[in-house]
Every structure is written in structure tokens, then in C-alpha cells.
PDB file of C-alpha atoms in Angstrom:
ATOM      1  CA  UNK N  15      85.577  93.921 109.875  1.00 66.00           C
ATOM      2  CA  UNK N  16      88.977  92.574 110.189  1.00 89.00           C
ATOM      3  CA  UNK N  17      91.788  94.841 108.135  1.00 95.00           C
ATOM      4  CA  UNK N  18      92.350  91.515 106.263  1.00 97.00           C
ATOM      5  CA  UNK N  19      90.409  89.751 104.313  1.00 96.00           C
ATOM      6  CA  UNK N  20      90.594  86.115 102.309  1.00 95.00           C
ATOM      7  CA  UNK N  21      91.954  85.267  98.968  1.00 96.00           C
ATOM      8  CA  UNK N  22      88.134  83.641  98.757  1.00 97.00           C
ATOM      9  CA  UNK N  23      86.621  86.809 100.236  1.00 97.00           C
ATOM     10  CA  UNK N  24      88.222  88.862  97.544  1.00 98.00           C
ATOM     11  CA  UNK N  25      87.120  86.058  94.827  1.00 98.00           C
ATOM     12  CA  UNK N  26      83.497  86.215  95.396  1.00 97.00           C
ATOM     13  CA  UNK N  27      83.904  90.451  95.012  1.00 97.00           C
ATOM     14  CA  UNK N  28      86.631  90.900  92.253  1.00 96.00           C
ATOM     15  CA  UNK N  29      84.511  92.861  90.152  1.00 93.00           C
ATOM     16  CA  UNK N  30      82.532  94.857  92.022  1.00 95.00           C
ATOM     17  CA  UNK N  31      82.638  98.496  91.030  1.00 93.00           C
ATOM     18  CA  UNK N  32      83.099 100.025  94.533  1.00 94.00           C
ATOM     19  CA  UNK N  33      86.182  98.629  94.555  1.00 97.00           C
ATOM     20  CA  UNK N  34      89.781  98.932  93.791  1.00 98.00           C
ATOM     21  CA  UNK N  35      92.501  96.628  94.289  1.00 98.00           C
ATOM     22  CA  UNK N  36      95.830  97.792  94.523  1.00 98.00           C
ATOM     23  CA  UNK N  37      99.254  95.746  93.731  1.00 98.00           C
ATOM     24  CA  UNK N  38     102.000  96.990  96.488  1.00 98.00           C
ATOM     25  CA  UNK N  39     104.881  95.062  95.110  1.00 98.00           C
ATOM     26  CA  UNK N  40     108.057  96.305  95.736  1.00 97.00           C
ATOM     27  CA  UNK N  41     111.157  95.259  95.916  1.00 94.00           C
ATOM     28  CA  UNK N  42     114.250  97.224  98.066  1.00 89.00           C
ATOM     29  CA  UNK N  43     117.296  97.783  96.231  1.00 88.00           C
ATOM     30  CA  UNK N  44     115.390  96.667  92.814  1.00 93.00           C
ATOM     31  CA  UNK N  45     112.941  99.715  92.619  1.00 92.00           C
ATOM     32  CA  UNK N  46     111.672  98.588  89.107  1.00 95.00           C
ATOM     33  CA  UNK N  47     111.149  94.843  90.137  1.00 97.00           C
ATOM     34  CA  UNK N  48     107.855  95.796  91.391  1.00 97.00           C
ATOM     35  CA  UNK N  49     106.128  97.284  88.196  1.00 97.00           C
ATOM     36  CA  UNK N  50     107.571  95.060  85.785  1.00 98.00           C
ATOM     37  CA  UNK N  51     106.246  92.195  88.416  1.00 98.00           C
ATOM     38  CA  UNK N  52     102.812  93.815  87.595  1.00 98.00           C
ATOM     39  CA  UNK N  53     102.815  94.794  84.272  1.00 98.00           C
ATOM     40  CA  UNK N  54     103.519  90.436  83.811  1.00 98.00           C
ATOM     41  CA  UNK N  55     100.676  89.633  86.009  1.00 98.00           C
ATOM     42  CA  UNK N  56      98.274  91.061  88.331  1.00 98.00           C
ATOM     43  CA  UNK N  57      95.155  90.494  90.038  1.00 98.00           C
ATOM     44  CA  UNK N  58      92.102  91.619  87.537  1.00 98.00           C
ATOM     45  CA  UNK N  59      91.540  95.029  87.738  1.00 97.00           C
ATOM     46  CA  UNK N  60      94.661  95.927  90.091  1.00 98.00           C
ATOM     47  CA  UNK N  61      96.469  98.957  89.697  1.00 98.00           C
ATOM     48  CA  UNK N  62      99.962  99.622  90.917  1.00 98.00           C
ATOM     49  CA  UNK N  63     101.141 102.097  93.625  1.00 98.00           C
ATOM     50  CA  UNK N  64     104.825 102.026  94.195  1.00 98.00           C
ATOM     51  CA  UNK N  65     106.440 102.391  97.420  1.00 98.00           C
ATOM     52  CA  UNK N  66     109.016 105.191  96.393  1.00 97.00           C
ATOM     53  CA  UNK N  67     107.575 107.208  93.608  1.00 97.00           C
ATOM     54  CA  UNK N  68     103.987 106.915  95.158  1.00 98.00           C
ATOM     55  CA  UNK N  69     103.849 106.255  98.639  1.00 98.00           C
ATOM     56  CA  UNK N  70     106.526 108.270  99.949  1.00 98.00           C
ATOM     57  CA  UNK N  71     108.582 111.815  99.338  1.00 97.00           C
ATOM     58  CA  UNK N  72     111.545 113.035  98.111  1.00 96.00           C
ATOM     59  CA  UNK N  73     114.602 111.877  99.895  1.00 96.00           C
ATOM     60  CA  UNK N  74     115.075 114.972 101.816  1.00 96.00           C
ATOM     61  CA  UNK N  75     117.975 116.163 104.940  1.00 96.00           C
ATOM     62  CA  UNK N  76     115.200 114.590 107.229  1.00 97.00           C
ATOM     63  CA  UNK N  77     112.543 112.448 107.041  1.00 97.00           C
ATOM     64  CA  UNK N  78     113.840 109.090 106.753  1.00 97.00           C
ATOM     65  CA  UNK N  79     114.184 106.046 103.852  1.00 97.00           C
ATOM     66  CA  UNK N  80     111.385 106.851 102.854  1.00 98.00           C
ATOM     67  CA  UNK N  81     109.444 109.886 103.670  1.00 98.00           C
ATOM     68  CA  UNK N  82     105.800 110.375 104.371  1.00 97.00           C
ATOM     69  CA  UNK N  83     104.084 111.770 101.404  1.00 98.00           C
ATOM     70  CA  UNK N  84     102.081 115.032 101.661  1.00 97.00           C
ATOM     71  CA  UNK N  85      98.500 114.273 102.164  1.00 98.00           C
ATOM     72  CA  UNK N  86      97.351 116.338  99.477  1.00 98.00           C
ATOM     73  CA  UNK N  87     100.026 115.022  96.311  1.00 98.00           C
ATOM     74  CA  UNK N  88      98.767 111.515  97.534  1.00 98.00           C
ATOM     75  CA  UNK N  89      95.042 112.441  97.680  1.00 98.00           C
ATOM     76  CA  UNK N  90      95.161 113.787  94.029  1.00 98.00           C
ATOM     77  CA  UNK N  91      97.141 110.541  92.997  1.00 98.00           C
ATOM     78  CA  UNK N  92      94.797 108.021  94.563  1.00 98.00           C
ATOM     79  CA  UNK N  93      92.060 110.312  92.765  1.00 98.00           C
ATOM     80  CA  UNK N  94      93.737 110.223  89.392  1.00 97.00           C
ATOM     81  CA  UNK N  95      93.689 106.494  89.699  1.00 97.00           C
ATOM     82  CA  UNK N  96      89.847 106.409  90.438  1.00 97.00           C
ATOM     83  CA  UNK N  97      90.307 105.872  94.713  1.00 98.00           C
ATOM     84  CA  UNK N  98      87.535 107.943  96.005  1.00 97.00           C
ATOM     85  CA  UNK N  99      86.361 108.878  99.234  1.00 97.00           C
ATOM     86  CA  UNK N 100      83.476 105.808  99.139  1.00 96.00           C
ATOM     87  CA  UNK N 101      86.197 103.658  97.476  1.00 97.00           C
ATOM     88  CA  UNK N 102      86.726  99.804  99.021  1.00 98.00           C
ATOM     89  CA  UNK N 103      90.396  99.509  98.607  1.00 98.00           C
ATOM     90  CA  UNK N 104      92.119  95.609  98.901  1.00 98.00           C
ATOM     91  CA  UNK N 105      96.142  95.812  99.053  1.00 98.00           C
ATOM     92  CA  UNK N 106      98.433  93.063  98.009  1.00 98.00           C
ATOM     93  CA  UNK N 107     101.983  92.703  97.821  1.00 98.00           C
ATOM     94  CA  UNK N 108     104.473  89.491  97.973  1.00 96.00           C
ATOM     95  CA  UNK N 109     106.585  90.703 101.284  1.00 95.00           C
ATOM     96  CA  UNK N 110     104.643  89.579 104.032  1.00 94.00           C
ATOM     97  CA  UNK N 111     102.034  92.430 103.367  1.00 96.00           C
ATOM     98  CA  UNK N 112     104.989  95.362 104.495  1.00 97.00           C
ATOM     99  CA  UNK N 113     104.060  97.554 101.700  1.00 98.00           C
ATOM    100  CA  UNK N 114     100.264  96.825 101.382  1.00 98.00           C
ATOM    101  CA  UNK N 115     100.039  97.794 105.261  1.00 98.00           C
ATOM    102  CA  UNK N 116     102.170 100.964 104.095  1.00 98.00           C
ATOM    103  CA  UNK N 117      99.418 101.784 102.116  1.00 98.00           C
ATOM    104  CA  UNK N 118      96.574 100.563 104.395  1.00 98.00           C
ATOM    105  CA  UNK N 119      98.106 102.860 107.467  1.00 98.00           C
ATOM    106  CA  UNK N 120      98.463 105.866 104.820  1.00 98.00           C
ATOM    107  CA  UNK N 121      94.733 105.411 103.716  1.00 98.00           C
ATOM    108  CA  UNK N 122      93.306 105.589 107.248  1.00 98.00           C
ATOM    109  CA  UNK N 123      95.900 108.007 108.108  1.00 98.00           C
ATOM    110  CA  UNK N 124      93.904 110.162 105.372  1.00 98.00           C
ATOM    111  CA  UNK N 125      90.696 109.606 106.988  1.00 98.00           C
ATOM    112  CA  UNK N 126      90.060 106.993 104.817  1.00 98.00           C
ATOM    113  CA  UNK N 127      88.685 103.433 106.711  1.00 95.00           C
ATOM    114  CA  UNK N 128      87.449 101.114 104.066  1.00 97.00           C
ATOM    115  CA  UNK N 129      91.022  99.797 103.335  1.00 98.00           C
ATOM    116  CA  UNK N 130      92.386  95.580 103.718  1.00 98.00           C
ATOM    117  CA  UNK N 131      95.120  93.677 103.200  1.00 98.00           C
ATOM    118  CA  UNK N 132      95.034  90.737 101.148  1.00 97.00           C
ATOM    119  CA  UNK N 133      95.883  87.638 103.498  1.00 95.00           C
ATOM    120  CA  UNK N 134      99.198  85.456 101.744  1.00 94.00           C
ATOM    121  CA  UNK N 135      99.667  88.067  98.889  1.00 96.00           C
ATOM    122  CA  UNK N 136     100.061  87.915  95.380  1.00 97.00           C
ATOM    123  CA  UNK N 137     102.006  84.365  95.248  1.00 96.00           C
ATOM    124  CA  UNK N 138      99.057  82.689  97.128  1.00 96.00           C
ATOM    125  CA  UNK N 139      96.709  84.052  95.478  1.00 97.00           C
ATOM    126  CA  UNK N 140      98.733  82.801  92.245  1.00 97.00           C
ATOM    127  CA  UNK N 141      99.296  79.115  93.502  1.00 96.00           C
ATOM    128  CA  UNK N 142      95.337  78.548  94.386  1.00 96.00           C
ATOM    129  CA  UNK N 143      94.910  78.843  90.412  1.00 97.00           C
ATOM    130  CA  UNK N 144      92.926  82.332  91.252  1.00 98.00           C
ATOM    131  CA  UNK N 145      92.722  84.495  88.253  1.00 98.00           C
ATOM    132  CA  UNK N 146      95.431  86.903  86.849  1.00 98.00           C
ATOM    133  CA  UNK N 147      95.948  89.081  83.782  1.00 98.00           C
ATOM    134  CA  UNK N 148      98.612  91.236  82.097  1.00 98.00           C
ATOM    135  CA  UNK N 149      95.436  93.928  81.382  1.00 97.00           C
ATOM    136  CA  UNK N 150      95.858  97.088  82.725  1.00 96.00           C
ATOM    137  CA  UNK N 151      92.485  98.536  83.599  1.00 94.00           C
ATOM    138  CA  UNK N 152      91.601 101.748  82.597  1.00 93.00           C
ATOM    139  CA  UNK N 153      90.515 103.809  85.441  1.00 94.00           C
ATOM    140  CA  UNK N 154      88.114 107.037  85.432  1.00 95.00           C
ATOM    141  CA  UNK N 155      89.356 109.344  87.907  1.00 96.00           C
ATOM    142  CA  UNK N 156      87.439 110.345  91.261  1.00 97.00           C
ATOM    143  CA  UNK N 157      87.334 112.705  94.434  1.00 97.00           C
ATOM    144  CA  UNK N 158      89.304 111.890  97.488  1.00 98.00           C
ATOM    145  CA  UNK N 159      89.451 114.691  99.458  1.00 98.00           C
ATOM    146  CA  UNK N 160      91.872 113.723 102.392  1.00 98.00           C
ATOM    147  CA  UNK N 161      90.971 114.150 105.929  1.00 98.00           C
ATOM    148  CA  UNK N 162      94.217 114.240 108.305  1.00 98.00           C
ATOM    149  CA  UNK N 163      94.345 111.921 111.595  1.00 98.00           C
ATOM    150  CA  UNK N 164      97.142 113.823 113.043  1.00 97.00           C
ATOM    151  CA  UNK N 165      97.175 111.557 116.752  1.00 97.00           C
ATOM    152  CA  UNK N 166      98.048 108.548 114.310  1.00 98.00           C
ATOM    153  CA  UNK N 167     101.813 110.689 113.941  1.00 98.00           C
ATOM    154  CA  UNK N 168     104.403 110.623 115.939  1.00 98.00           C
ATOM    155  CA  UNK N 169     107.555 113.224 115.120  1.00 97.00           C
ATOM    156  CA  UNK N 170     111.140 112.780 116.105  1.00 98.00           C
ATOM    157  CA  UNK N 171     110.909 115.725 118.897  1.00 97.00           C
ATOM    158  CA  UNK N 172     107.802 113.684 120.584  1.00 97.00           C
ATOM    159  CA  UNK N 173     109.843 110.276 120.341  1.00 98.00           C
ATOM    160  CA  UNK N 174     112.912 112.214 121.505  1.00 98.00           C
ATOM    161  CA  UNK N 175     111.436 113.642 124.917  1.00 96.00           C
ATOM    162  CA  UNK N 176     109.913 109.791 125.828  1.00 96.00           C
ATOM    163  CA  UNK N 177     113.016 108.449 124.682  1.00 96.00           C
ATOM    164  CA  UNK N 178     114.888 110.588 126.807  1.00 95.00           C
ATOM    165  CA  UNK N 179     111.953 109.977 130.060  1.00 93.00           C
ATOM    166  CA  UNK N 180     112.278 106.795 129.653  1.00 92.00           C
ATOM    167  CA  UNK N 181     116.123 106.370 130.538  1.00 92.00           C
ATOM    168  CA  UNK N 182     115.718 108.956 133.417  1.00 88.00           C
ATOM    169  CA  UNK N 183     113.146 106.875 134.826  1.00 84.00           C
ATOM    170  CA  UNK N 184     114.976 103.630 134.289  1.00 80.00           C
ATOM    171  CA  UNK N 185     118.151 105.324 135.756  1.00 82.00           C
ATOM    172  CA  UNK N 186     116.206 106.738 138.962  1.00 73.00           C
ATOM    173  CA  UNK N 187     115.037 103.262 140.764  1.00 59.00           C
ATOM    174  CA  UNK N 188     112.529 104.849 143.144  1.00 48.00           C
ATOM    175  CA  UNK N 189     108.596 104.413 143.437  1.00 47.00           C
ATOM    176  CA  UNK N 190     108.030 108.137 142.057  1.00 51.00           C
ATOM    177  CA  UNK N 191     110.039 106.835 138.996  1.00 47.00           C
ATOM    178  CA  UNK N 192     108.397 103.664 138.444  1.00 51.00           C
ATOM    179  CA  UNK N 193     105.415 105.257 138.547  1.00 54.00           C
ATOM    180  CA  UNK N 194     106.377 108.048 136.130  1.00 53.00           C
ATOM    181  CA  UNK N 195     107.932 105.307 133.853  1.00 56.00           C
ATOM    182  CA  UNK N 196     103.917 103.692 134.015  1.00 65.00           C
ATOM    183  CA  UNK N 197     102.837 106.559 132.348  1.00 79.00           C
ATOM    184  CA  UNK N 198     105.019 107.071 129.206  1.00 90.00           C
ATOM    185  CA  UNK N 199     104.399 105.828 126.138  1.00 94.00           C
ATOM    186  CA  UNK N 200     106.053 102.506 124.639  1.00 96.00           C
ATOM    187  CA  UNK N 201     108.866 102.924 121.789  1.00 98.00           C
ATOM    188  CA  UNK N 202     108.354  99.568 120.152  1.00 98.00           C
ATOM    189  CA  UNK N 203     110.961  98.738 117.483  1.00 98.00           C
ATOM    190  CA  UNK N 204     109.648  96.382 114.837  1.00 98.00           C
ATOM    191  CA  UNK N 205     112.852  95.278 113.192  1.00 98.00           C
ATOM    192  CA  UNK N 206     114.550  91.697 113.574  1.00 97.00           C
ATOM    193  CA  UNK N 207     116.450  91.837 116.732  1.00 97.00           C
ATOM    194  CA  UNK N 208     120.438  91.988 115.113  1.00 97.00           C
ATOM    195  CA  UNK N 209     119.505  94.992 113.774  1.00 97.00           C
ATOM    196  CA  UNK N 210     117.618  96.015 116.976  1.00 98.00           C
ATOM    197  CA  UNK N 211     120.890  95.405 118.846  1.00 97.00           C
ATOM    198  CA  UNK N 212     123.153  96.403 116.529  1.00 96.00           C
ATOM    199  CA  UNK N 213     124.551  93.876 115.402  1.00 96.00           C
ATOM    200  CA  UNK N 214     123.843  93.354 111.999  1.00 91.00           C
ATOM    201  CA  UNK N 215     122.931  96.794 110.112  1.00 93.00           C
ATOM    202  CA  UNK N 216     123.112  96.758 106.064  1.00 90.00           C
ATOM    203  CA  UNK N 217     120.647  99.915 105.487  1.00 93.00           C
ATOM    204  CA  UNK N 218     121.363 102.332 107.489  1.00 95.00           C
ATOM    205  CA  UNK N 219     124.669 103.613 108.420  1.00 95.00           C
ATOM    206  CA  UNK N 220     124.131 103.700 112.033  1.00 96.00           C
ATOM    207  CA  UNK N 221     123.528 100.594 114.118  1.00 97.00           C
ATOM    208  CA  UNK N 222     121.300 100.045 117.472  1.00 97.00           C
ATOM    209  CA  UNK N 223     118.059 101.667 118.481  1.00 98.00           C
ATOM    210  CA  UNK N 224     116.255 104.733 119.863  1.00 98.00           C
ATOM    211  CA  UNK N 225     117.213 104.691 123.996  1.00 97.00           C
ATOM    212  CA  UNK N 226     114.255 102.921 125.730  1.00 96.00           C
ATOM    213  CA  UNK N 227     112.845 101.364 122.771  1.00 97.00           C
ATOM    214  CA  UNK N 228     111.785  97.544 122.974  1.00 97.00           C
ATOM    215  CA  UNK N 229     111.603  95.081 120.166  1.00 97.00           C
ATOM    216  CA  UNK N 230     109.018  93.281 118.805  1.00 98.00           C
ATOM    217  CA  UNK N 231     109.895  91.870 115.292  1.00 98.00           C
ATOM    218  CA  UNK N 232     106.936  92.409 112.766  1.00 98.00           C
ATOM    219  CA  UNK N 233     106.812  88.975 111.222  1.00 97.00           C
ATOM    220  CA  UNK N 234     106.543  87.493 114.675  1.00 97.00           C
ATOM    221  CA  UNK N 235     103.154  88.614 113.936  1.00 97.00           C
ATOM    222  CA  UNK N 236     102.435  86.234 111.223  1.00 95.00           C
ATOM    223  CA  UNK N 237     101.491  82.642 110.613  1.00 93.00           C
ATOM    224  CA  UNK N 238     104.159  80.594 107.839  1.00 88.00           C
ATOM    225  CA  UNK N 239     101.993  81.414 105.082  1.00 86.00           C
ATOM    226  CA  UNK N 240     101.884  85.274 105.968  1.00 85.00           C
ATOM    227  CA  UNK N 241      98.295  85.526 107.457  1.00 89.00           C
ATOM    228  CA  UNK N 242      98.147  87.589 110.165  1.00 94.00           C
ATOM    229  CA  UNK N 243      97.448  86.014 113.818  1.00 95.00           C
ATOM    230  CA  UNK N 244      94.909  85.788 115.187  1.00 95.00           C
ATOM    231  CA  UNK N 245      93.481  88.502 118.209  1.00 95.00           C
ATOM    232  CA  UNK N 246      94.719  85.592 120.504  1.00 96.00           C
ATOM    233  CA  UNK N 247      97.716  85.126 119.336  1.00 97.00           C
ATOM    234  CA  UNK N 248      98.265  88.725 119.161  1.00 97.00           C
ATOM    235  CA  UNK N 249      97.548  88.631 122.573  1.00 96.00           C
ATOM    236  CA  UNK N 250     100.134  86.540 123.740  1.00 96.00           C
ATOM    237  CA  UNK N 251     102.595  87.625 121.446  1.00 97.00           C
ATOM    238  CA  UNK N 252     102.313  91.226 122.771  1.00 97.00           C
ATOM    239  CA  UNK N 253     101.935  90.000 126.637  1.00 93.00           C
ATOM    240  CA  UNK N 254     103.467  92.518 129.199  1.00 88.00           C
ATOM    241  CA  UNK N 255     102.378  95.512 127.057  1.00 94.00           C
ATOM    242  CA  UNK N 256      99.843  97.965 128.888  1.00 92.00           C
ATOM    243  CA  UNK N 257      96.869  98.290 126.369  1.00 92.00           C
ATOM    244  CA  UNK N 258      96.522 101.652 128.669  1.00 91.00           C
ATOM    245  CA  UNK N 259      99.299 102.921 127.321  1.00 94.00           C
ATOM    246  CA  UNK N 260      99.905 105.178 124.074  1.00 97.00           C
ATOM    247  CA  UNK N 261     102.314 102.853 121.787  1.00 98.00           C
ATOM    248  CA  UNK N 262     104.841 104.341 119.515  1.00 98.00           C
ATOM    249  CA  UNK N 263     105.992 101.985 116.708  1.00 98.00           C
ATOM    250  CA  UNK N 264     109.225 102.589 114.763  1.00 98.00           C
ATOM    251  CA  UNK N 265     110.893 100.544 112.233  1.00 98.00           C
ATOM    252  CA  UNK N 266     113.889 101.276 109.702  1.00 98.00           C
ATOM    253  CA  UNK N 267     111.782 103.454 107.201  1.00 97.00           C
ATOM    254  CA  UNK N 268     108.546 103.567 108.911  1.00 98.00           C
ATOM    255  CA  UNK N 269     107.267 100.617 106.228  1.00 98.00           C
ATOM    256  CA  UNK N 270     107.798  97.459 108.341  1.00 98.00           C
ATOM    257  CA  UNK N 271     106.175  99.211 111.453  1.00 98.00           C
ATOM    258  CA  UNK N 272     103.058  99.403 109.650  1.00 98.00           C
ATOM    259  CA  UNK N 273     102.259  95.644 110.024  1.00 98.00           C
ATOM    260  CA  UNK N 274     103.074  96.002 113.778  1.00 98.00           C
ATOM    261  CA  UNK N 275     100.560  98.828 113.898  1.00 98.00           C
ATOM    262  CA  UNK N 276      98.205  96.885 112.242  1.00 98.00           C
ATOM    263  CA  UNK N 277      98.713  93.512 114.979  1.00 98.00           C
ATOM    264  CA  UNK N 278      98.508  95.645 117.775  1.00 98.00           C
ATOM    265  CA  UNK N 279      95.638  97.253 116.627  1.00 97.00           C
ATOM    266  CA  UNK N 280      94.249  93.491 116.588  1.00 96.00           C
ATOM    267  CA  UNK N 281      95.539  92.553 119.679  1.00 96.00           C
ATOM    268  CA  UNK N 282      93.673  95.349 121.200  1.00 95.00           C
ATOM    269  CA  UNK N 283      95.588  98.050 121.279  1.00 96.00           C
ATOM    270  CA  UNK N 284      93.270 101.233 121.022  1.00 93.00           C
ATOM    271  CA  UNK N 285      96.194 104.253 121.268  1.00 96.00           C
ATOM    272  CA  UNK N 286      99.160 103.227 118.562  1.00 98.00           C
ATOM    273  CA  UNK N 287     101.229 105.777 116.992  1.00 98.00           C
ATOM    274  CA  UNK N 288     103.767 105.479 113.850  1.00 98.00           C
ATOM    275  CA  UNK N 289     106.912 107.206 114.258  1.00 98.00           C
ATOM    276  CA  UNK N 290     107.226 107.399 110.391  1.00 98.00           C
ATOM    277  CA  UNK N 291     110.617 108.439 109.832  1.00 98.00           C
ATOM    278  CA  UNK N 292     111.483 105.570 112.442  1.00 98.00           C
ATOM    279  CA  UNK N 293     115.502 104.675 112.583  1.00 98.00           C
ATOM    280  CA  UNK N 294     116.636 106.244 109.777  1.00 98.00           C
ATOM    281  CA  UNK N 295     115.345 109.472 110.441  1.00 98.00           C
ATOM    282  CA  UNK N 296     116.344 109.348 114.159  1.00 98.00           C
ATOM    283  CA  UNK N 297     119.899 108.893 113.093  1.00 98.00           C
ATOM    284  CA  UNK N 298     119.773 112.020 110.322  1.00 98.00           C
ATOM    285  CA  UNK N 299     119.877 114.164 113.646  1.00 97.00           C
ATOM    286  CA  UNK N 300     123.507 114.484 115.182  1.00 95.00           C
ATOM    287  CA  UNK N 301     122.599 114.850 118.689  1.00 96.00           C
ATOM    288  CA  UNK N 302     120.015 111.809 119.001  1.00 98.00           C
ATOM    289  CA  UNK N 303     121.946 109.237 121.144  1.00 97.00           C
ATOM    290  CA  UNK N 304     121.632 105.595 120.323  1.00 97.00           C
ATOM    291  CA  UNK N 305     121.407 102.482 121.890  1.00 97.00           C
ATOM    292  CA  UNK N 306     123.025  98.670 121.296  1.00 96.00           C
ATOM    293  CA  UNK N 307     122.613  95.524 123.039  1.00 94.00           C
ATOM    294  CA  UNK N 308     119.184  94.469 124.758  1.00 89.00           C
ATOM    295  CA  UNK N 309     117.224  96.761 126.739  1.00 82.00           C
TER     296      UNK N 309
END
């Protein structure tokens, strides 16, 4: 099954017990926008995860915007709100899916593969007249117990070393280097391409990107009413990428890679990695160099 589904898929199966819907809404620089959004109107039966408080740590020295959280704090969370193990989990949000694929990595990232993304998010689900409520459903608690998928993760030390690989092969033009260059992984940045170049930063107090990184802006990977290409389009739209080759994905937090993940894994893409911390984690270390301009 595709890792979306239809407003009409989820229509026919809004009540079904084994599953849970989850509202993702969440707004940067408003961090209450997203629960007061929710507690107005929701999906029936949707409960709300928040990006900061429940799908990422602490601010910490490291780590990035917004932190992975530890497996086992989420676990007991998604428990507490009745996710189990055998749960069917739909996401939604209403920013081109960012933070319902933040949850949908996290999910299978905890072992857990029974997780979608609502296609067009809450506002088109709104405007086809489907049904929403101010009710907020009362949820018995379950058992998730998580299990880990560590080669999902990628950490700053293993981005550092390709980074680094990456611009000695690039700086050595000889067929020993080309060939070494064939066989490192792919630092794909998934923000718009100002702040990929540097151009235009207004999170993070460093501009550019990680040495050797290309770019490949996330919502290239949509349609104009936020649906997710098709594998086809994915195709094309990746082109010149070796499906061979382990893919690291970065972003500015490690929340807009997630849709990337999620195209590539579409387009065929069987060995893609999330460098969660992503930009502004790479920056929190002094001695990471950075990049500007186009690769």
C-alpha cells in the first residue's frame, strides 16, 4: 500500500476501531496555533500530536530545531493515547503533509509500518464538505512497545566523513576518484534552493549547506493540491540519482526532509537515510565547514 491514502479512502474507514487518526497541525513560530486549530475542528475521532512538545526533545547544545525524541518517552505517549503496536495510524496536517510525514517517518522509525498520510490535509478534507467535530475522543490507552530501525539514522559524524569524501573526490579529478565518488552516499538537501545557497536564511543563524550536499526541494515533490506524485513523476523528478546508492536526506530541522524520504522511497529508492538534526544541528558544531552557492 501506498504511504498515502485518499480523503475518500479514509471516509469509507473513519470509524473503524483499529484505527487512529492523528491531527499534525503545527504552525512554526505560532506553537499554540496548532492545538487551538484542533480543539475548533478536527477530523472525527482525531487526536493531536504536536510537533514540539510531542514529536521532538528538549532543545539541547546539539541536536538540532527540533530534536529526535527518545524512542521510549514517545512509545509510552503514543500508548497513553491508545496507538498500539496493531494500531492503523492516518496523519493529517495543513502544511503540505511536513509534520504528518514527521510523524509517519518516526512511526516506522519505531518499527511501526501501518502508518499514512492523508493526501491534501485537513483544508481539503474540510472544503469536500467531509465531516468534522470539536469532540475530543476519549481514548483507552494501549501497548506500543517500540522496536528501533537504527539504518533509517544518520548522525552528524557519519554525514561529516561523506561530506568531507565527497569534496576530496570532487577535488581529485582522476578515474580512482570518480570511482570512489560512485560509491558514497548522496547528501540531499530538501530545503528551497535560497536557503540551499545561502541566500536567504531566516531560521537558522548560519546560511549555505553541508559541503557536497545537492538540493532537491521537498514540495517539488507534490502536485498543486499537495498530493504526492506519482512513482513516475518521482522518477523524473529524482533523475540522475543512483537508486544503488545509500541516500542521506537533510533539511533545516529534520521535519521537511521527511516528505523527501517519503518521495524517494516512492520513486524507488530502497536505501534512504534521515540525517535528523539536518542544518541546524550541523551548524551547532564549530568546526563543520559550510558551503554557499550551487554545487
Amino acid at each position: 500500500m501506498d504511504a498515502t491514502v485518499s480523503k475518500r479512502w479514509l471516509l469509507a474507514r473513519l470509524y473503524e476501531p483499529e484505527q487512529t487518526i492523528v491531527d499534525c497541525r503545527f504552525t512554526l513560530g505560532k506553537p499554540d496555533a496548532g492545538r487551538k486549530s484542533y480543539e475548533q475542528e478536527h477530523i472525527p475521532g482525531a487526536i493531536y500530536l504536536d510537533l514540539e512538545l510531542d514529536l521532538s526533545s528538549p532543545l539541547g547544545e546539539h541536536g538540532g530545531r527540533h530534536p529526535l525524541p527518545d524512542p521510549e518517552v514517545l512509545a509510552a505517549r503514543l500508548a497513553k493515547l491508545g496507538i498500539g503496536n496493531d494500531s492503523r495510524v492516518v496523519a493529517y496536517d495543513d502544511e503540505n503533509g511536513m509534520n504528518a510525514a514527521r510523524l509517519w517517518w518516526l512511526l516506522r522509525y519505531l518499527g511501526h509500518e501501518q502508518v499514512y498520510i492523508l493526501e491534501g490535509g485537513f483544508s481539503a478534507w474540510k472544503a469536500e464538505k467531509f465531516p468534522v467535530t470539536d469532540h475530543q475522543p476519549v481514548r483507552v490507552p494501549s501497548t506500543f512497545v517500540p522496536k528501533v530501525q537504527v539504518q533509517m539514522l544518520a548522525g552528524v559524524d557519519e554525514v561529516r566523513r561523506i561530506s568531507e569524501q565527497t569534496i576530496d573526490a570532487a577535488l581529485h579529478a582522476s578515474s580512482t576518484a570518480a570511482d570512489s565518488a560512485l560509491a558514497l552516499p548522496i547528501l540531499i538537501d530538501s530545503r528551497a534552493n535560497d536557503r540551499y545557497q545561502g541566500m536567504n536564511e531566516t531560521l537558522d543563524k548560519t546560511a549555505g549547506h553541508i559541503p557536497g550536499a545537492v538540493n532537491f526541494f521537498w514540495k517539488e515533490t507534490q502536485n498543486a493540491d499537495g498530493s504526492v506524485k506519482n512513482s513516475e513523476q518521482l522518477t523524473e523528478h529524482f533523475a540522475g540519482l543512483d537508486k544503488h546508492r545509500e541516500i542521506i536526506v537533510y533539511c533545516g530541522s529534520g521535519v521537511t526532509a521527511c516528505p523527501n524520504v517519503l518521495a524517494l522511497e516512492k520513486a524507488g529508492y530502497k536505501n534512504v537515510k534521515l540525517y535528523a538534526g539536518s542544518w541546524s544541528d550541523w551548524i551547532s558544531y564549530e568546526q563543520n565547514p559550510v558551503a554557499t552557492g550551487e554545487e
